[in-house]
Amino acid sequence: MAALKEKRTCGQRCEDFGHFVWNSDNGTLMGRTPEKWVYISLYYVAFYVVMTALFSLAIWTLMYTLDPYTPDYQDRLSSPGVMVWPDTYGEEDVDISYNRSDKASWMKMANILQEFLKPYNDTMQLECNSYNCTKGKYFIQNTFSAPNHTKWACPFTQSMLGPCSGLEDPTFGYNCTMPCVIIKMNRIINFLPSNQTSGPPYVNCTVLHGQANVANITYFPEGGQMDFSYFPYYGKKAQPTYVNPLVAVRFSLVGEMEADIQCRVVSEKISYQNIHDPYEGKVVFSLKAVK
């Protein structure tokens, strides 16, 4: 019967490990001579230098092929989305509801609109976007003629929204039965909404439910139009001072003062019947004024 292997003590194990780390008999460090360790170290240094160089070359080649001003792939954005302010979004829809007799309630709506319109301040816009744009024509720019290698952007001022600008009435009509909402179309780089022969895009709002509760709908600027001069958009890097054109819509509420409304941006190249994207080309919201 084979003899059992002798159990080694802790001290003997430490001695064996120390002998493995440095063997003075044959001059090896962890099983290899210093010469072999030099060869191995040089091999791995060369290996990782080559790998780093290849990775850097791949990244440089990728970046060289990218246009810093235009995304390579934007085929999923064939038609822009539409949003409404005050942006009191619920779980599934937009519910703009306020109490006329509660100042905190209607001031909340007014404050949302005031905050949203800060970039549209008249003085700020005329300082940042001082270019004199030609109305009724697409603003095509083939060169970067603006300062700092950028492109010009047309000014859109808060005062262009008339009675819904918040300048004449800071409450935006939310202290009574004539509330204003602001419609904004999202940006798509190089997007042209229509042929110039068919007219500029415009906002059209229809009452889906509660038609008897809406006496009148008024648009600002006149006709709810988004002028051609704000298109195309060339991207944030090319047009850092660009702001979206807006349309303000004022509703005169009567009766029960509650309605479901759809506001659509009408143009031949803007679709609105995409069942997979309820905000493409249109926005639906409920508007309610409580006494």
PDB file of C-alpha atoms in Angstrom:
ATOM      1  CA  MET A   1       0.000   0.000   0.000  1.00  0.00           C
ATOM      2  CA  ALA A   2       1.460   3.331  -1.087  1.00  0.00           C
ATOM      3  CA  ALA A   3       2.558   5.599   1.665  1.00  0.00           C
ATOM      4  CA  LEU A   4       0.515   8.702   2.206  1.00  0.00           C
ATOM      5  CA  LYS A   5       2.080  11.913   0.899  1.00  0.00           C
ATOM      6  CA  GLU A   6       3.734  13.842   3.653  1.00  0.00           C
ATOM      7  CA  LYS A   7       1.758  16.918   4.673  1.00  0.00           C
ATOM      8  CA  ARG A   8       3.806  20.061   4.234  1.00  0.00           C
ATOM      9  CA  THR A   9       3.821  22.812   6.793  1.00  0.00           C
ATOM     10  CA  CYS A  10       2.961  26.436   6.125  1.00  0.00           C
ATOM     11  CA  GLY A  11       6.607  27.405   6.443  1.00  0.00           C
ATOM     12  CA  GLN A  12       7.618  24.840   3.846  1.00  0.00           C
ATOM     13  CA  ARG A  13       4.940  26.099   1.453  1.00  0.00           C
ATOM     14  CA  CYS A  14       6.193  29.686   1.831  1.00  0.00           C
ATOM     15  CA  GLU A  15       9.738  28.466   1.233  1.00  0.00           C
ATOM     16  CA  ASP A  16       8.640  26.674  -1.975  1.00  0.00           C
ATOM     17  CA  PHE A  17       6.868  29.821  -3.188  1.00  0.00           C
ATOM     18  CA  GLY A  18       9.921  31.952  -2.499  1.00  0.00           C
ATOM     19  CA  HIS A  19      12.036  29.426  -4.381  1.00  0.00           C
ATOM     20  CA  PHE A  20       9.614  29.714  -7.332  1.00  0.00           C
ATOM     21  CA  VAL A  21       9.788  33.496  -7.335  1.00  0.00           C
ATOM     22  CA  TRP A  22      13.572  33.509  -7.339  1.00  0.00           C
ATOM     23  CA  ASN A  23      15.588  30.363  -7.901  1.00  0.00           C
ATOM     24  CA  SER A  24      19.173  31.202  -7.071  1.00  0.00           C
ATOM     25  CA  ASP A  25      20.404  27.802  -8.266  1.00  0.00           C
ATOM     26  CA  ASN A  26      19.636  28.407 -11.935  1.00  0.00           C
ATOM     27  CA  GLY A  27      18.968  32.178 -11.821  1.00  0.00           C
ATOM     28  CA  THR A  28      15.267  32.132 -12.827  1.00  0.00           C
ATOM     29  CA  LEU A  29      12.523  34.572 -11.876  1.00  0.00           C
ATOM     30  CA  MET A  30       9.128  32.847 -11.669  1.00  0.00           C
ATOM     31  CA  GLY A  31      10.357  30.043 -13.890  1.00  0.00           C
ATOM     32  CA  ARG A  32      12.099  32.176 -16.538  1.00  0.00           C
ATOM     33  CA  THR A  33      15.507  33.727 -16.864  1.00  0.00           C
ATOM     34  CA  PRO A  34      15.733  37.531 -17.017  1.00  0.00           C
ATOM     35  CA  GLU A  35      16.692  37.269 -20.700  1.00  0.00           C
ATOM     36  CA  LYS A  36      13.470  35.420 -21.505  1.00  0.00           C
ATOM     37  CA  TRP A  37      11.443  37.957 -19.514  1.00  0.00           C
ATOM     38  CA  VAL A  38      12.968  40.754 -21.627  1.00  0.00           C
ATOM     39  CA  TYR A  39      11.980  38.949 -24.834  1.00  0.00           C
ATOM     40  CA  ILE A  40       8.432  38.344 -23.607  1.00  0.00           C
ATOM     41  CA  SER A  41       8.043  41.970 -22.461  1.00  0.00           C
ATOM     42  CA  LEU A  42       9.268  43.287 -25.813  1.00  0.00           C
ATOM     43  CA  TYR A  43       6.857  40.992 -27.630  1.00  0.00           C
ATOM     44  CA  TYR A  44       3.803  42.216 -25.698  1.00  0.00           C
ATOM     45  CA  VAL A  45       4.868  45.853 -25.946  1.00  0.00           C
ATOM     46  CA  ALA A  46       5.170  45.488 -29.726  1.00  0.00           C
ATOM     47  CA  PHE A  47       1.866  43.572 -29.879  1.00  0.00           C
ATOM     48  CA  TYR A  48      -0.135  46.249 -28.013  1.00  0.00           C
ATOM     49  CA  VAL A  49       1.557  49.085 -29.914  1.00  0.00           C
ATOM     50  CA  VAL A  50       0.458  47.484 -33.192  1.00  0.00           C
ATOM     51  CA  MET A  51      -3.082  46.848 -31.873  1.00  0.00           C
ATOM     52  CA  THR A  52      -3.371  50.444 -30.637  1.00  0.00           C
ATOM     53  CA  ALA A  53      -2.120  51.758 -33.984  1.00  0.00           C
ATOM     54  CA  LEU A  54      -4.638  49.632 -35.906  1.00  0.00           C
ATOM     55  CA  PHE A  55      -7.495  50.744 -33.660  1.00  0.00           C
ATOM     56  CA  SER A  56      -6.478  54.406 -33.974  1.00  0.00           C
ATOM     57  CA  LEU A  57      -6.238  54.047 -37.766  1.00  0.00           C
ATOM     58  CA  ALA A  58      -9.734  52.512 -37.889  1.00  0.00           C
ATOM     59  CA  ILE A  59     -11.215  55.338 -35.787  1.00  0.00           C
ATOM     60  CA  TRP A  60      -9.407  57.983 -37.865  1.00  0.00           C
ATOM     61  CA  THR A  61     -10.665  56.429 -41.108  1.00  0.00           C
ATOM     62  CA  LEU A  62     -14.230  56.349 -39.747  1.00  0.00           C
ATOM     63  CA  MET A  63     -14.104  59.956 -38.565  1.00  0.00           C
ATOM     64  CA  TYR A  64     -12.577  61.056 -41.876  1.00  0.00           C
ATOM     65  CA  THR A  65     -15.561  59.666 -43.765  1.00  0.00           C
ATOM     66  CA  LEU A  66     -18.149  61.366 -41.521  1.00  0.00           C
ATOM     67  CA  ASP A  67     -19.640  64.748 -42.329  1.00  0.00           C
ATOM     68  CA  PRO A  68     -19.554  66.852 -39.123  1.00  0.00           C
ATOM     69  CA  TYR A  69     -22.549  68.853 -40.341  1.00  0.00           C
ATOM     70  CA  THR A  70     -24.963  66.194 -41.632  1.00  0.00           C
ATOM     71  CA  PRO A  71     -25.861  62.721 -40.291  1.00  0.00           C
ATOM     72  CA  ASP A  72     -25.009  59.913 -42.715  1.00  0.00           C
ATOM     73  CA  TYR A  73     -28.254  58.090 -42.000  1.00  0.00           C
ATOM     74  CA  GLN A  74     -31.543  59.902 -41.424  1.00  0.00           C
ATOM     75  CA  ASP A  75     -33.839  57.843 -43.631  1.00  0.00           C
ATOM     76  CA  ARG A  76     -36.192  57.214 -40.683  1.00  0.00           C
ATOM     77  CA  LEU A  77     -36.961  60.946 -40.468  1.00  0.00           C
ATOM     78  CA  SER A  78     -38.965  61.420 -43.631  1.00  0.00           C
ATOM     79  CA  SER A  79     -41.497  63.711 -41.980  1.00  0.00           C
ATOM     80  CA  PRO A  80     -41.086  65.957 -38.897  1.00  0.00           C
ATOM     81  CA  GLY A  81     -42.893  65.590 -35.622  1.00  0.00           C
ATOM     82  CA  VAL A  82     -45.064  68.315 -34.134  1.00  0.00           C
ATOM     83  CA  MET A  83     -45.210  69.489 -30.519  1.00  0.00           C
ATOM     84  CA  VAL A  84     -47.428  71.822 -28.511  1.00  0.00           C
ATOM     85  CA  TRP A  85     -46.775  74.184 -25.607  1.00  0.00           C
ATOM     86  CA  PRO A  86     -47.692  74.322 -22.733  1.00  0.00           C
ATOM     87  CA  ASP A  87     -46.129  70.851 -22.812  1.00  0.00           C
ATOM     88  CA  THR A  88     -48.224  69.308 -20.057  1.00  0.00           C
ATOM     89  CA  TYR A  89     -47.811  65.759 -21.305  1.00  0.00           C
ATOM     90  CA  GLY A  90     -49.631  62.977 -19.503  1.00  0.00           C
ATOM     91  CA  GLU A  91     -49.019  59.258 -19.828  1.00  0.00           C
ATOM     92  CA  GLU A  92     -50.445  59.046 -23.339  1.00  0.00           C
ATOM     93  CA  ASP A  93     -51.589  62.496 -24.435  1.00  0.00           C
ATOM     94  CA  VAL A  94     -51.333  66.224 -23.793  1.00  0.00           C
ATOM     95  CA  ASP A  95     -53.803  67.622 -21.284  1.00  0.00           C
ATOM     96  CA  ILE A  96     -53.877  71.423 -21.070  1.00  0.00           C
ATOM     97  CA  SER A  97     -56.233  72.059 -18.195  1.00  0.00           C
ATOM     98  CA  TYR A  98     -56.383  75.125 -15.956  1.00  0.00           C
ATOM     99  CA  ASN A  99     -58.620  76.852 -13.410  1.00  0.00           C
ATOM    100  CA  ARG A 100     -59.459  80.460 -14.281  1.00  0.00           C
ATOM    101  CA  SER A 101     -60.278  81.342 -10.680  1.00  0.00           C
ATOM    102  CA  ASP A 102     -57.029  79.838  -9.355  1.00  0.00           C
ATOM    103  CA  LYS A 103     -54.086  82.139 -10.118  1.00  0.00           C
ATOM    104  CA  ALA A 104     -51.524  79.439  -9.394  1.00  0.00           C
ATOM    105  CA  SER A 105     -53.212  77.178 -11.953  1.00  0.00           C
ATOM    106  CA  TRP A 106     -53.249  79.572 -14.910  1.00  0.00           C
ATOM    107  CA  MET A 107     -49.894  81.145 -13.952  1.00  0.00           C
ATOM    108  CA  LYS A 108     -48.341  77.684 -14.290  1.00  0.00           C
ATOM    109  CA  MET A 109     -49.390  77.631 -17.960  1.00  0.00           C
ATOM    110  CA  ALA A 110     -48.213  81.198 -18.525  1.00  0.00           C
ATOM    111  CA  ASN A 111     -44.832  80.502 -16.936  1.00  0.00           C
ATOM    112  CA  ILE A 112     -44.288  77.453 -19.172  1.00  0.00           C
ATOM    113  CA  LEU A 113     -44.862  79.602 -22.251  1.00  0.00           C
ATOM    114  CA  GLN A 114     -42.695  82.462 -20.962  1.00  0.00           C
ATOM    115  CA  GLU A 115     -39.818  80.054 -20.345  1.00  0.00           C
ATOM    116  CA  PHE A 116     -40.240  78.431 -23.749  1.00  0.00           C
ATOM    117  CA  LEU A 117     -40.164  81.790 -25.540  1.00  0.00           C
ATOM    118  CA  LYS A 118     -36.985  83.110 -23.885  1.00  0.00           C
ATOM    119  CA  PRO A 119     -34.759  82.247 -26.909  1.00  0.00           C
ATOM    120  CA  TYR A 120     -37.211  84.190 -29.103  1.00  0.00           C
ATOM    121  CA  ASN A 121     -36.690  87.476 -27.279  1.00  0.00           C
ATOM    122  CA  ASP A 122     -36.759  90.259 -29.888  1.00  0.00           C
ATOM    123  CA  THR A 123     -33.498  91.881 -28.823  1.00  0.00           C
ATOM    124  CA  MET A 124     -31.666  88.562 -28.576  1.00  0.00           C
ATOM    125  CA  GLN A 125     -32.900  87.399 -31.969  1.00  0.00           C
ATOM    126  CA  LEU A 126     -31.942  90.602 -33.762  1.00  0.00           C
ATOM    127  CA  GLU A 127     -28.469  90.413 -32.224  1.00  0.00           C
ATOM    128  CA  CYS A 128     -27.839  86.726 -32.974  1.00  0.00           C
ATOM    129  CA  ASN A 129     -29.655  86.533 -36.318  1.00  0.00           C
ATOM    130  CA  SER A 130     -29.133  89.893 -37.960  1.00  0.00           C
ATOM    131  CA  TYR A 131     -29.230  88.581 -41.536  1.00  0.00           C
ATOM    132  CA  ASN A 132     -31.948  90.156 -43.677  1.00  0.00           C
ATOM    133  CA  CYS A 133     -33.745  87.093 -45.051  1.00  0.00           C
ATOM    134  CA  THR A 134     -35.945  87.159 -48.135  1.00  0.00           C
ATOM    135  CA  LYS A 135     -39.468  86.119 -47.222  1.00  0.00           C
ATOM    136  CA  GLY A 136     -41.248  83.603 -49.402  1.00  0.00           C
ATOM    137  CA  LYS A 137     -38.072  81.861 -50.610  1.00  0.00           C
ATOM    138  CA  TYR A 138     -36.033  78.929 -49.343  1.00  0.00           C
ATOM    139  CA  PHE A 139     -32.808  80.149 -47.741  1.00  0.00           C
ATOM    140  CA  ILE A 140     -30.369  77.907 -49.627  1.00  0.00           C
ATOM    141  CA  GLN A 141     -26.754  78.331 -48.464  1.00  0.00           C
ATOM    142  CA  ASN A 142     -24.032  76.458 -50.293  1.00  0.00           C
ATOM    143  CA  THR A 143     -21.165  78.101 -48.399  1.00  0.00           C
ATOM    144  CA  PHE A 144     -20.315  78.917 -44.800  1.00  0.00           C
ATOM    145  CA  SER A 145     -20.430  82.693 -45.148  1.00  0.00           C
ATOM    146  CA  ALA A 146     -21.463  83.517 -41.562  1.00  0.00           C
ATOM    147  CA  PRO A 147     -18.861  84.164 -38.820  1.00  0.00           C
ATOM    148  CA  ASN A 148     -16.881  81.219 -37.354  1.00  0.00           C
ATOM    149  CA  HIS A 149     -17.476  79.045 -40.423  1.00  0.00           C
ATOM    150  CA  THR A 150     -21.238  78.807 -39.886  1.00  0.00           C
ATOM    151  CA  LYS A 151     -24.363  79.563 -41.883  1.00  0.00           C
ATOM    152  CA  TRP A 152     -26.873  82.345 -41.383  1.00  0.00           C
ATOM    153  CA  ALA A 153     -30.192  81.815 -39.618  1.00  0.00           C
ATOM    154  CA  CYS A 154     -33.304  83.917 -40.043  1.00  0.00           C
ATOM    155  CA  PRO A 155     -34.652  85.657 -36.935  1.00  0.00           C
ATOM    156  CA  PHE A 156     -37.981  84.620 -35.464  1.00  0.00           C
ATOM    157  CA  THR A 157     -39.014  87.082 -32.781  1.00  0.00           C
ATOM    158  CA  GLN A 158     -41.455  86.702 -29.932  1.00  0.00           C
ATOM    159  CA  SER A 159     -43.448  89.711 -31.127  1.00  0.00           C
ATOM    160  CA  MET A 160     -44.330  87.864 -34.349  1.00  0.00           C
ATOM    161  CA  LEU A 161     -46.800  85.841 -32.278  1.00  0.00           C
ATOM    162  CA  GLY A 162     -48.946  88.939 -31.745  1.00  0.00           C
ATOM    163  CA  PRO A 163     -51.481  88.714 -28.895  1.00  0.00           C
ATOM    164  CA  CYS A 164     -50.067  85.267 -28.023  1.00  0.00           C
ATOM    165  CA  SER A 165     -46.489  86.532 -27.638  1.00  0.00           C
ATOM    166  CA  GLY A 166     -46.816  87.233 -23.920  1.00  0.00           C
ATOM    167  CA  LEU A 167     -45.701  90.825 -24.510  1.00  0.00           C
ATOM    168  CA  GLU A 168     -49.188  92.358 -24.649  1.00  0.00           C
ATOM    169  CA  ASP A 169     -50.754  89.816 -22.291  1.00  0.00           C
ATOM    170  CA  PRO A 170     -48.284  88.031 -19.969  1.00  0.00           C
ATOM    171  CA  THR A 171     -51.026  85.540 -19.036  1.00  0.00           C
ATOM    172  CA  PHE A 172     -51.397  84.280 -22.642  1.00  0.00           C
ATOM    173  CA  GLY A 173     -55.161  84.343 -22.124  1.00  0.00           C
ATOM    174  CA  TYR A 174     -55.123  81.711 -19.372  1.00  0.00           C
ATOM    175  CA  ASN A 175     -56.757  84.054 -16.878  1.00  0.00           C
ATOM    176  CA  CYS A 176     -59.875  83.970 -19.057  1.00  0.00           C
ATOM    177  CA  THR A 177     -61.452  81.806 -21.766  1.00  0.00           C
ATOM    178  CA  MET A 178     -59.060  82.688 -24.618  1.00  0.00           C
ATOM    179  CA  PRO A 179     -55.941  80.550 -24.016  1.00  0.00           C
ATOM    180  CA  CYS A 180     -53.036  80.431 -26.460  1.00  0.00           C
ATOM    181  CA  VAL A 181     -51.003  77.376 -27.403  1.00  0.00           C
ATOM    182  CA  ILE A 182     -47.802  77.341 -29.436  1.00  0.00           C
ATOM    183  CA  ILE A 183     -47.141  74.812 -32.168  1.00  0.00           C
ATOM    184  CA  LYS A 184     -43.577  73.855 -33.103  1.00  0.00           C
ATOM    185  CA  MET A 185     -42.431  71.567 -35.891  1.00  0.00           C
ATOM    186  CA  ASN A 186     -39.303  69.532 -35.139  1.00  0.00           C
ATOM    187  CA  ARG A 187     -36.131  69.987 -37.181  1.00  0.00           C
ATOM    188  CA  ILE A 188     -34.881  67.721 -39.944  1.00  0.00           C
ATOM    189  CA  ILE A 189     -31.584  68.607 -41.601  1.00  0.00           C
ATOM    190  CA  ASN A 190     -31.938  69.696 -45.249  1.00  0.00           C
ATOM    191  CA  PHE A 191     -35.708  69.153 -45.149  1.00  0.00           C
ATOM    192  CA  LEU A 192     -37.821  71.199 -47.587  1.00  0.00           C
ATOM    193  CA  PRO A 193     -41.499  70.952 -46.641  1.00  0.00           C
ATOM    194  CA  SER A 194     -42.956  71.666 -50.080  1.00  0.00           C
ATOM    195  CA  ASN A 195     -42.431  73.036 -53.541  1.00  0.00           C
ATOM    196  CA  GLN A 196     -42.481  76.800 -53.447  1.00  0.00           C
ATOM    197  CA  THR A 197     -45.338  76.844 -55.938  1.00  0.00           C
ATOM    198  CA  SER A 198     -47.714  75.223 -53.439  1.00  0.00           C
ATOM    199  CA  GLY A 199     -47.167  77.750 -50.648  1.00  0.00           C
ATOM    200  CA  PRO A 200     -45.418  77.516 -47.276  1.00  0.00           C
ATOM    201  CA  PRO A 201     -46.436  75.020 -44.571  1.00  0.00           C
ATOM    202  CA  TYR A 202     -49.163  76.237 -42.246  1.00  0.00           C
ATOM    203  CA  VAL A 203     -50.885  75.080 -39.091  1.00  0.00           C
ATOM    204  CA  ASN A 204     -54.503  74.037 -39.189  1.00  0.00           C
ATOM    205  CA  CYS A 205     -56.348  73.115 -35.996  1.00  0.00           C
ATOM    206  CA  THR A 206     -59.592  71.168 -35.941  1.00  0.00           C
ATOM    207  CA  VAL A 207     -61.843  70.313 -33.025  1.00  0.00           C
ATOM    208  CA  LEU A 208     -62.255  66.556 -32.751  1.00  0.00           C
ATOM    209  CA  HIS A 209     -64.693  66.571 -29.821  1.00  0.00           C
ATOM    210  CA  GLY A 210     -66.550  69.497 -28.281  1.00  0.00           C
ATOM    211  CA  GLN A 211     -67.032  71.610 -31.409  1.00  0.00           C
ATOM    212  CA  ALA A 212     -69.760  73.618 -29.691  1.00  0.00           C
ATOM    213  CA  ASN A 213     -67.297  74.676 -26.984  1.00  0.00           C
ATOM    214  CA  VAL A 214     -64.897  76.466 -29.353  1.00  0.00           C
ATOM    215  CA  ALA A 215     -66.312  79.679 -30.816  1.00  0.00           C
ATOM    216  CA  ASN A 216     -63.244  80.827 -32.742  1.00  0.00           C
ATOM    217  CA  ILE A 217     -59.652  79.844 -33.639  1.00  0.00           C
ATOM    218  CA  THR A 218     -57.055  82.504 -34.511  1.00  0.00           C
ATOM    219  CA  TYR A 219     -53.500  81.966 -35.768  1.00  0.00           C
ATOM    220  CA  PHE A 220     -50.348  84.055 -35.317  1.00  0.00           C
ATOM    221  CA  PRO A 221     -48.469  84.879 -37.512  1.00  0.00           C
ATOM    222  CA  GLU A 222     -51.372  85.486 -39.847  1.00  0.00           C
ATOM    223  CA  GLY A 223     -52.602  82.348 -41.536  1.00  0.00           C
ATOM    224  CA  GLY A 224     -50.502  80.167 -39.241  1.00  0.00           C
ATOM    225  CA  GLN A 225     -47.736  80.040 -41.839  1.00  0.00           C
ATOM    226  CA  MET A 226     -44.100  78.982 -41.382  1.00  0.00           C
ATOM    227  CA  ASP A 227     -42.238  81.025 -43.949  1.00  0.00           C
ATOM    228  CA  PHE A 228     -39.976  79.325 -46.514  1.00  0.00           C
ATOM    229  CA  SER A 229     -36.991  81.386 -45.333  1.00  0.00           C
ATOM    230  CA  TYR A 230     -36.643  79.181 -42.218  1.00  0.00           C
ATOM    231  CA  PHE A 231     -35.901  76.166 -44.400  1.00  0.00           C
ATOM    232  CA  PRO A 232     -33.753  74.204 -44.881  1.00  0.00           C
ATOM    233  CA  TYR A 233     -32.183  73.671 -41.500  1.00  0.00           C
ATOM    234  CA  TYR A 234     -28.470  72.800 -41.776  1.00  0.00           C
ATOM    235  CA  GLY A 235     -27.820  71.397 -38.291  1.00  0.00           C
ATOM    236  CA  LYS A 236     -26.726  72.754 -34.922  1.00  0.00           C
ATOM    237  CA  LYS A 237     -23.042  72.932 -35.854  1.00  0.00           C
ATOM    238  CA  ALA A 238     -23.725  74.828 -39.073  1.00  0.00           C
ATOM    239  CA  GLN A 239     -26.496  77.056 -37.635  1.00  0.00           C
ATOM    240  CA  PRO A 240     -25.872  77.422 -33.885  1.00  0.00           C
ATOM    241  CA  THR A 241     -28.270  80.399 -33.592  1.00  0.00           C
ATOM    242  CA  TYR A 242     -31.170  78.811 -35.490  1.00  0.00           C
ATOM    243  CA  VAL A 243     -34.596  78.784 -33.840  1.00  0.00           C
ATOM    244  CA  ASN A 244     -37.684  76.959 -35.060  1.00  0.00           C
ATOM    245  CA  PRO A 245     -40.472  79.005 -36.598  1.00  0.00           C
ATOM    246  CA  LEU A 246     -43.552  78.931 -34.394  1.00  0.00           C
ATOM    247  CA  VAL A 247     -47.280  79.306 -34.793  1.00  0.00           C
ATOM    248  CA  ALA A 248     -49.455  80.487 -31.912  1.00  0.00           C
ATOM    249  CA  VAL A 249     -53.100  79.463 -31.837  1.00  0.00           C
ATOM    250  CA  ARG A 250     -55.705  81.252 -29.707  1.00  0.00           C
ATOM    251  CA  PHE A 251     -58.952  79.479 -28.864  1.00  0.00           C
ATOM    252  CA  SER A 252     -62.148  81.180 -27.740  1.00  0.00           C
ATOM    253  CA  LEU A 253     -63.773  78.734 -25.362  1.00  0.00           C
ATOM    254  CA  VAL A 254     -67.509  78.838 -24.667  1.00  0.00           C
ATOM    255  CA  GLY A 255     -70.149  76.550 -23.174  1.00  0.00           C
ATOM    256  CA  GLU A 256     -68.517  73.733 -21.244  1.00  0.00           C
ATOM    257  CA  MET A 257     -65.108  75.144 -22.269  1.00  0.00           C
ATOM    258  CA  GLU A 258     -63.628  71.730 -23.010  1.00  0.00           C
ATOM    259  CA  ALA A 259     -62.482  70.261 -26.320  1.00  0.00           C
ATOM    260  CA  ASP A 260     -60.157  67.738 -27.934  1.00  0.00           C
ATOM    261  CA  ILE A 261     -58.098  69.406 -30.645  1.00  0.00           C
ATOM    262  CA  GLN A 262     -55.802  68.283 -33.433  1.00  0.00           C
ATOM    263  CA  CYS A 263     -53.276  70.748 -34.845  1.00  0.00           C
ATOM    264  CA  ARG A 264     -51.633  69.675 -38.068  1.00  0.00           C
ATOM    265  CA  VAL A 265     -48.797  71.211 -40.078  1.00  0.00           C
ATOM    266  CA  VAL A 266     -50.149  71.141 -43.619  1.00  0.00           C
ATOM    267  CA  SER A 267     -47.693  70.704 -46.481  1.00  0.00           C
ATOM    268  CA  GLU A 268     -47.302  68.280 -49.362  1.00  0.00           C
ATOM    269  CA  LYS A 269     -44.162  66.634 -47.920  1.00  0.00           C
ATOM    270  CA  ILE A 270     -45.413  66.369 -44.335  1.00  0.00           C
ATOM    271  CA  SER A 271     -47.397  63.229 -43.599  1.00  0.00           C
ATOM    272  CA  TYR A 272     -49.707  62.883 -40.613  1.00  0.00           C
ATOM    273  CA  GLN A 273     -51.303  59.435 -40.908  1.00  0.00           C
ATOM    274  CA  ASN A 274     -48.481  57.316 -39.477  1.00  0.00           C
ATOM    275  CA  ILE A 275     -50.166  54.972 -36.997  1.00  0.00           C
ATOM    276  CA  HIS A 276     -46.787  54.146 -35.448  1.00  0.00           C
ATOM    277  CA  ASP A 277     -45.962  57.792 -34.661  1.00  0.00           C
ATOM    278  CA  PRO A 278     -48.935  59.815 -33.392  1.00  0.00           C
ATOM    279  CA  TYR A 279     -46.883  63.039 -33.367  1.00  0.00           C
ATOM    280  CA  GLU A 280     -45.710  62.892 -36.983  1.00  0.00           C
ATOM    281  CA  GLY A 281     -47.076  65.944 -38.764  1.00  0.00           C
ATOM    282  CA  LYS A 282     -49.668  66.624 -36.069  1.00  0.00           C
ATOM    283  CA  VAL A 283     -50.336  66.849 -32.361  1.00  0.00           C
ATOM    284  CA  VAL A 284     -53.550  66.050 -30.480  1.00  0.00           C
ATOM    285  CA  PHE A 285     -54.336  67.584 -27.109  1.00  0.00           C
ATOM    286  CA  SER A 286     -57.229  68.326 -24.810  1.00  0.00           C
ATOM    287  CA  LEU A 287     -57.969  71.883 -23.735  1.00  0.00           C
ATOM    288  CA  LYS A 288     -60.119  72.620 -20.708  1.00  0.00           C
ATOM    289  CA  ALA A 289     -60.864  75.769 -18.737  1.00  0.00           C
ATOM    290  CA  VAL A 290     -62.410  75.255 -15.315  1.00  0.00           C
ATOM    291  CA  LYS A 291     -64.407  78.064 -13.690  1.00  0.00           C
TER     292      LYS A 291
END
